């Protein structure tokens, strides 16, 4: 069975600092991996995805993530945090034949001025 | 990706009322949609997979007679919370799946409050 673990339910960084949100997955088949962002009282917006090919994936708003098979990780990074990045972030792995997503528990990113 | 419209964004109603939430895929013919429920400060909980032209597939523990799902066209799925009670108050979110190795695209959610 597939699963996702996000280490750290709450991450706080200063504006301009590096953002690192951790995600580890468990999958018996090559995974499809996604990062979503959720702002208060809104749905989820896709930040980036990994399916096949290049393991370093660039997404919207300056975010990127690297698929590391040996570490079963898909950590999300951004070189310089903006106040507008404060939100809830979800890592997810997909069951390719059904489209179902298995979500991590989420990480709240706080950005301090 | 698909553009998903969910309506209403917020609804407040009395206990015992049935509430219908609509999820529309505006630019993609969606054979598969999903319905989620989200409690405060928690992750999304999958309720059911909505299949166009057939019965929805419910996750374990979700009452199918309580949460009626209809997916009669490729652009519309509806979730009806029947005889809603305060414990049904939650944030409900739908999504559209555009096919193999593709992400889900989400609506903006519906905040349901039952008094």
PDB file of N, CA and C in Angstrom, chain A residues 6-22 35-40 47 60-64 76-91 105-113, chain B residues 41:
ATOM      1  N   UNK A   6       4.747  13.483   5.876  1.00  0.00           N
ATOM      2  CA  UNK A   6       5.336  14.813   5.855  1.00  0.00           C
ATOM      3  C   UNK A   6       5.917  15.090   7.234  1.00  0.00           C
ATOM      4  N   UNK A   7       7.205  15.264   7.268  1.00  0.00           N
ATOM      5  CA  UNK A   7       7.888  15.493   8.539  1.00  0.00           C
ATOM      6  C   UNK A   7       7.763  16.957   8.927  1.00  0.00           C
ATOM      7  N   UNK A   8       7.153  17.181  10.073  1.00  0.00           N
ATOM      8  CA  UNK A   8       6.956  18.552  10.522  1.00  0.00           C
ATOM      9  C   UNK A   8       5.587  19.054  10.134  1.00  0.00           C
ATOM     10  N   UNK A   9       4.705  19.154  11.091  1.00  0.00           N
ATOM     11  CA  UNK A   9       3.362  19.653  10.799  1.00  0.00           C
ATOM     12  C   UNK A   9       3.356  21.171  10.680  1.00  0.00           C
ATOM     13  N   UNK A  10       4.413  21.787  11.219  1.00  0.00           N
ATOM     14  CA  UNK A  10       4.476  23.243  11.206  1.00  0.00           C
ATOM     15  C   UNK A  10       5.921  23.659  10.983  1.00  0.00           C
ATOM     16  N   UNK A  11       6.132  24.491   9.962  1.00  0.00           N
ATOM     17  CA  UNK A  11       7.468  25.010   9.653  1.00  0.00           C
ATOM     18  C   UNK A  11       7.386  26.533   9.633  1.00  0.00           C
ATOM     19  N   UNK A  12       8.335  27.158  10.306  1.00  0.00           N
ATOM     20  CA  UNK A  12       8.371  28.610  10.361  1.00  0.00           C
ATOM     21  C   UNK A  12       9.705  29.108   9.821  1.00  0.00           C
ATOM     22  N   UNK A  13       9.643  30.037   8.878  1.00  0.00           N
ATOM     23  CA  UNK A  13      10.868  30.613   8.310  1.00  0.00           C
ATOM     24  C   UNK A  13      10.721  32.130   8.264  1.00  0.00           C
ATOM     25  N   UNK A  14      11.835  32.793   8.151  1.00  0.00           N
ATOM     26  CA  UNK A  14      11.814  34.236   7.972  1.00  0.00           C
ATOM     27  C   UNK A  14      11.683  34.576   6.494  1.00  0.00           C
ATOM     28  N   UNK A  15      11.100  35.702   6.218  1.00  0.00           N
ATOM     29  CA  UNK A  15      10.988  36.155   4.839  1.00  0.00           C
ATOM     30  C   UNK A  15      12.379  36.233   4.229  1.00  0.00           C
ATOM     31  N   UNK A  16      12.525  35.659   3.022  1.00  0.00           N
ATOM     32  CA  UNK A  16      13.814  35.640   2.357  1.00  0.00           C
ATOM     33  C   UNK A  16      14.639  34.400   2.635  1.00  0.00           C
ATOM     34  N   UNK A  17      14.249  33.618   3.605  1.00  0.00           N
ATOM     35  CA  UNK A  17      14.996  32.411   3.955  1.00  0.00           C
ATOM     36  C   UNK A  17      14.572  31.238   3.082  1.00  0.00           C
ATOM     37  N   UNK A  18      15.402  30.204   3.119  1.00  0.00           N
ATOM     38  CA  UNK A  18      15.110  28.976   2.376  1.00  0.00           C
ATOM     39  C   UNK A  18      13.910  28.261   2.987  1.00  0.00           C
ATOM     40  N   UNK A  19      13.055  27.765   2.095  1.00  0.00           N
ATOM     41  CA  UNK A  19      11.938  26.932   2.519  1.00  0.00           C
ATOM     42  C   UNK A  19      12.254  25.483   2.170  1.00  0.00           C
ATOM     43  N   UNK A  20      12.105  24.593   3.162  1.00  0.00           N
ATOM     44  CA  UNK A  20      12.282  23.167   2.937  1.00  0.00           C
ATOM     45  C   UNK A  20      11.144  22.434   3.629  1.00  0.00           C
ATOM     46  N   UNK A  21      10.305  21.795   2.845  1.00  0.00           N
ATOM     47  CA  UNK A  21       9.208  20.996   3.384  1.00  0.00           C
ATOM     48  C   UNK A  21       9.465  19.543   2.977  1.00  0.00           C
ATOM     49  N   UNK A  22       9.453  18.678   3.974  1.00  0.00           N
ATOM     50  CA  UNK A  22       9.873  17.304   3.743  1.00  0.00           C
ATOM     51  C   UNK A  22       8.707  16.368   3.465  1.00  0.00           C
ATOM     52  N   UNK A  35       2.873  17.939  -5.215  1.00  0.00           N
ATOM     53  CA  UNK A  35       2.768  18.891  -4.125  1.00  0.00           C
ATOM     54  C   UNK A  35       1.631  19.864  -4.453  1.00  0.00           C
ATOM     55  N   UNK A  36       0.776  20.060  -3.433  1.00  0.00           N
ATOM     56  CA  UNK A  36      -0.330  21.012  -3.550  1.00  0.00           C
ATOM     57  C   UNK A  36      -0.202  22.043  -2.436  1.00  0.00           C
ATOM     58  N   UNK A  37      -0.753  23.229  -2.693  1.00  0.00           N
ATOM     59  CA  UNK A  37      -0.821  24.278  -1.683  1.00  0.00           C
ATOM     60  C   UNK A  37      -2.298  24.628  -1.460  1.00  0.00           C
ATOM     61  N   UNK A  38      -2.629  24.888  -0.206  1.00  0.00           N
ATOM     62  CA  UNK A  38      -3.995  25.284   0.130  1.00  0.00           C
ATOM     63  C   UNK A  38      -3.971  26.548   0.976  1.00  0.00           C
ATOM     64  N   UNK A  39      -4.641  27.570   0.480  1.00  0.00           N
ATOM     65  CA  UNK A  39      -4.825  28.802   1.248  1.00  0.00           C
ATOM     66  C   UNK A  39      -6.135  28.682   2.029  1.00  0.00           C
ATOM     67  N   UNK A  40      -6.283  29.457   3.092  1.00  0.00           N
ATOM     68  CA  UNK A  40      -7.473  29.322   3.937  1.00  0.00           C
ATOM     69  C   UNK A  40      -8.775  29.385   3.158  1.00  0.00           C
ATOM     70  N   UNK A  47       1.155  22.633  -7.200  1.00  0.00           N
ATOM     71  CA  UNK A  47       2.437  23.337  -7.280  1.00  0.00           C
ATOM     72  C   UNK A  47       3.348  22.699  -8.318  1.00  0.00           C
ATOM     73  N   UNK A  60       5.275  26.130  -9.883  1.00  0.00           N
ATOM     74  CA  UNK A  60       4.878  27.534  -9.888  1.00  0.00           C
ATOM     75  C   UNK A  60       5.400  28.238  -8.654  1.00  0.00           C
ATOM     76  N   UNK A  61       5.409  29.558  -8.716  1.00  0.00           N
ATOM     77  CA  UNK A  61       5.768  30.410  -7.577  1.00  0.00           C
ATOM     78  C   UNK A  61       7.186  30.164  -7.059  1.00  0.00           C
ATOM     79  N   UNK A  62       8.064  29.671  -7.926  1.00  0.00           N
ATOM     80  CA  UNK A  62       9.463  29.483  -7.545  1.00  0.00           C
ATOM     81  C   UNK A  62       9.771  28.227  -6.771  1.00  0.00           C
ATOM     82  N   UNK A  63       8.815  27.358  -6.604  1.00  0.00           N
ATOM     83  CA  UNK A  63       9.033  26.103  -5.892  1.00  0.00           C
ATOM     84  C   UNK A  63       9.625  25.036  -6.803  1.00  0.00           C
ATOM     85  N   UNK A  64      10.368  24.144  -6.204  1.00  0.00           N
ATOM     86  CA  UNK A  64      10.851  22.975  -6.917  1.00  0.00           C
ATOM     87  C   UNK A  64      10.960  21.802  -5.952  1.00  0.00           C
ATOM     88  N   UNK A  76      10.136  19.518  -0.931  1.00  0.00           N
ATOM     89  CA  UNK A  76       9.792  20.760  -1.623  1.00  0.00           C
ATOM     90  C   UNK A  76      10.685  21.889  -1.118  1.00  0.00           C
ATOM     91  N   UNK A  77      11.228  22.671  -2.041  1.00  0.00           N
ATOM     92  CA  UNK A  77      12.098  23.776  -1.643  1.00  0.00           C
ATOM     93  C   UNK A  77      11.762  25.042  -2.415  1.00  0.00           C
ATOM     94  N   UNK A  78      12.160  26.152  -1.798  1.00  0.00           N
ATOM     95  CA  UNK A  78      12.091  27.450  -2.449  1.00  0.00           C
ATOM     96  C   UNK A  78      13.224  28.283  -1.873  1.00  0.00           C
ATOM     97  N   UNK A  79      14.037  28.896  -2.714  1.00  0.00           N
ATOM     98  CA  UNK A  79      15.242  29.577  -2.212  1.00  0.00           C
ATOM     99  C   UNK A  79      14.949  30.730  -1.261  1.00  0.00           C
ATOM    100  N   UNK A  80      13.860  31.450  -1.525  1.00  0.00           N
ATOM    101  CA  UNK A  80      13.602  32.658  -0.754  1.00  0.00           C
ATOM    102  C   UNK A  80      12.106  32.793  -0.483  1.00  0.00           C
ATOM    103  N   UNK A  81      11.743  32.692   0.769  1.00  0.00           N
ATOM    104  CA  UNK A  81      10.326  32.718   1.144  1.00  0.00           C
ATOM    105  C   UNK A  81       9.732  34.112   1.037  1.00  0.00           C
ATOM    106  N   UNK A  82       8.486  34.156   0.559  1.00  0.00           N
ATOM    107  CA  UNK A  82       7.719  35.391   0.547  1.00  0.00           C
ATOM    108  C   UNK A  82       6.588  35.261   1.552  1.00  0.00           C
ATOM    109  N   UNK A  83       6.102  36.385   2.013  1.00  0.00           N
ATOM    110  CA  UNK A  83       4.983  36.368   2.950  1.00  0.00           C
ATOM    111  C   UNK A  83       3.785  35.628   2.350  1.00  0.00           C
ATOM    112  N   UNK A  84       3.624  35.766   1.043  1.00  0.00           N
ATOM    113  CA  UNK A  84       2.482  35.149   0.367  1.00  0.00           C
ATOM    114  C   UNK A  84       2.577  33.619   0.291  1.00  0.00           C
ATOM    115  N   UNK A  85       3.733  33.066   0.684  1.00  0.00           N
ATOM    116  CA  UNK A  85       3.890  31.602   0.676  1.00  0.00           C
ATOM    117  C   UNK A  85       3.262  30.951   1.903  1.00  0.00           C
ATOM    118  N   UNK A  86       2.867  31.747   2.868  1.00  0.00           N
ATOM    119  CA  UNK A  86       2.253  31.194   4.081  1.00  0.00           C
ATOM    120  C   UNK A  86       0.956  30.491   3.723  1.00  0.00           C
ATOM    121  N   UNK A  87       0.903  29.193   3.993  1.00  0.00           N
ATOM    122  CA  UNK A  87      -0.241  28.365   3.582  1.00  0.00           C
ATOM    123  C   UNK A  87      -0.036  26.963   4.114  1.00  0.00           C
ATOM    124  N   UNK A  88      -0.949  26.082   3.737  1.00  0.00           N
ATOM    125  CA  UNK A  88      -0.833  24.652   4.068  1.00  0.00           C
ATOM    126  C   UNK A  88      -0.351  23.934   2.819  1.00  0.00           C
ATOM    127  N   UNK A  89       0.609  23.041   2.999  1.00  0.00           N
ATOM    128  CA  UNK A  89       1.196  22.326   1.878  1.00  0.00           C
ATOM    129  C   UNK A  89       0.987  20.828   2.052  1.00  0.00           C
ATOM    130  N   UNK A  90       0.550  20.190   0.981  1.00  0.00           N
ATOM    131  CA  UNK A  90       0.281  18.752   1.008  1.00  0.00           C
ATOM    132  C   UNK A  90       1.104  18.043  -0.060  1.00  0.00           C
ATOM    133  N   UNK A  91       1.750  16.983   0.358  1.00  0.00           N
ATOM    134  CA  UNK A  91       2.421  16.072  -0.550  1.00  0.00           C
ATOM    135  C   UNK A  91       1.477  14.899  -0.802  1.00  0.00           C
ATOM    136  N   UNK A 105      -0.038  14.390   5.839  1.00  0.00           N
ATOM    137  CA  UNK A 105      -0.813  15.063   6.871  1.00  0.00           C
ATOM    138  C   UNK A 105      -0.843  16.572   6.702  1.00  0.00           C
ATOM    139  N   UNK A 106       0.012  17.070   5.841  1.00  0.00           N
ATOM    140  CA  UNK A 106       0.067  18.505   5.617  1.00  0.00           C
ATOM    141  C   UNK A 106       1.105  19.194   6.491  1.00  0.00           C
ATOM    142  N   UNK A 107       1.660  20.265   5.963  1.00  0.00           N
ATOM    143  CA  UNK A 107       2.609  21.104   6.709  1.00  0.00           C
ATOM    144  C   UNK A 107       2.180  22.559   6.581  1.00  0.00           C
ATOM    145  N   UNK A 108       2.020  23.195   7.714  1.00  0.00           N
ATOM    146  CA  UNK A 108       1.689  24.612   7.730  1.00  0.00           C
ATOM    147  C   UNK A 108       2.970  25.422   7.655  1.00  0.00           C
ATOM    148  N   UNK A 109       3.081  26.242   6.650  1.00  0.00           N
ATOM    149  CA  UNK A 109       4.253  27.101   6.507  1.00  0.00           C
ATOM    150  C   UNK A 109       3.917  28.503   7.000  1.00  0.00           C
ATOM    151  N   UNK A 110       4.670  28.936   7.974  1.00  0.00           N
ATOM    152  CA  UNK A 110       4.547  30.300   8.484  1.00  0.00           C
ATOM    153  C   UNK A 110       5.756  31.095   8.011  1.00  0.00           C
ATOM    154  N   UNK A 111       5.526  32.286   7.519  1.00  0.00           N
ATOM    155  CA  UNK A 111       6.616  33.146   7.069  1.00  0.00           C
ATOM    156  C   UNK A 111       6.604  34.411   7.927  1.00  0.00           C
ATOM    157  N   UNK A 112       7.700  34.628   8.619  1.00  0.00           N
ATOM    158  CA  UNK A 112       7.794  35.764   9.525  1.00  0.00           C
ATOM    159  C   UNK A 112       8.493  36.932   8.837  1.00  0.00           C
ATOM    160  N   UNK A 113       8.003  38.136   9.108  1.00  0.00           N
ATOM    161  CA  UNK A 113       8.638  39.305   8.468  1.00  0.00           C
ATOM    162  C   UNK A 113      10.040  39.558   9.027  1.00  0.00           C
TER     163      UNK A 113
ATOM    164  N   UNK B  41      -7.712  21.969  10.157  1.00  0.00           N
ATOM    165  CA  UNK B  41      -6.300  21.679  10.384  1.00  0.00           C
ATOM    166  C   UNK B  41      -5.948  20.203  10.154  1.00  0.00           C
TER     167      UNK B  41
END
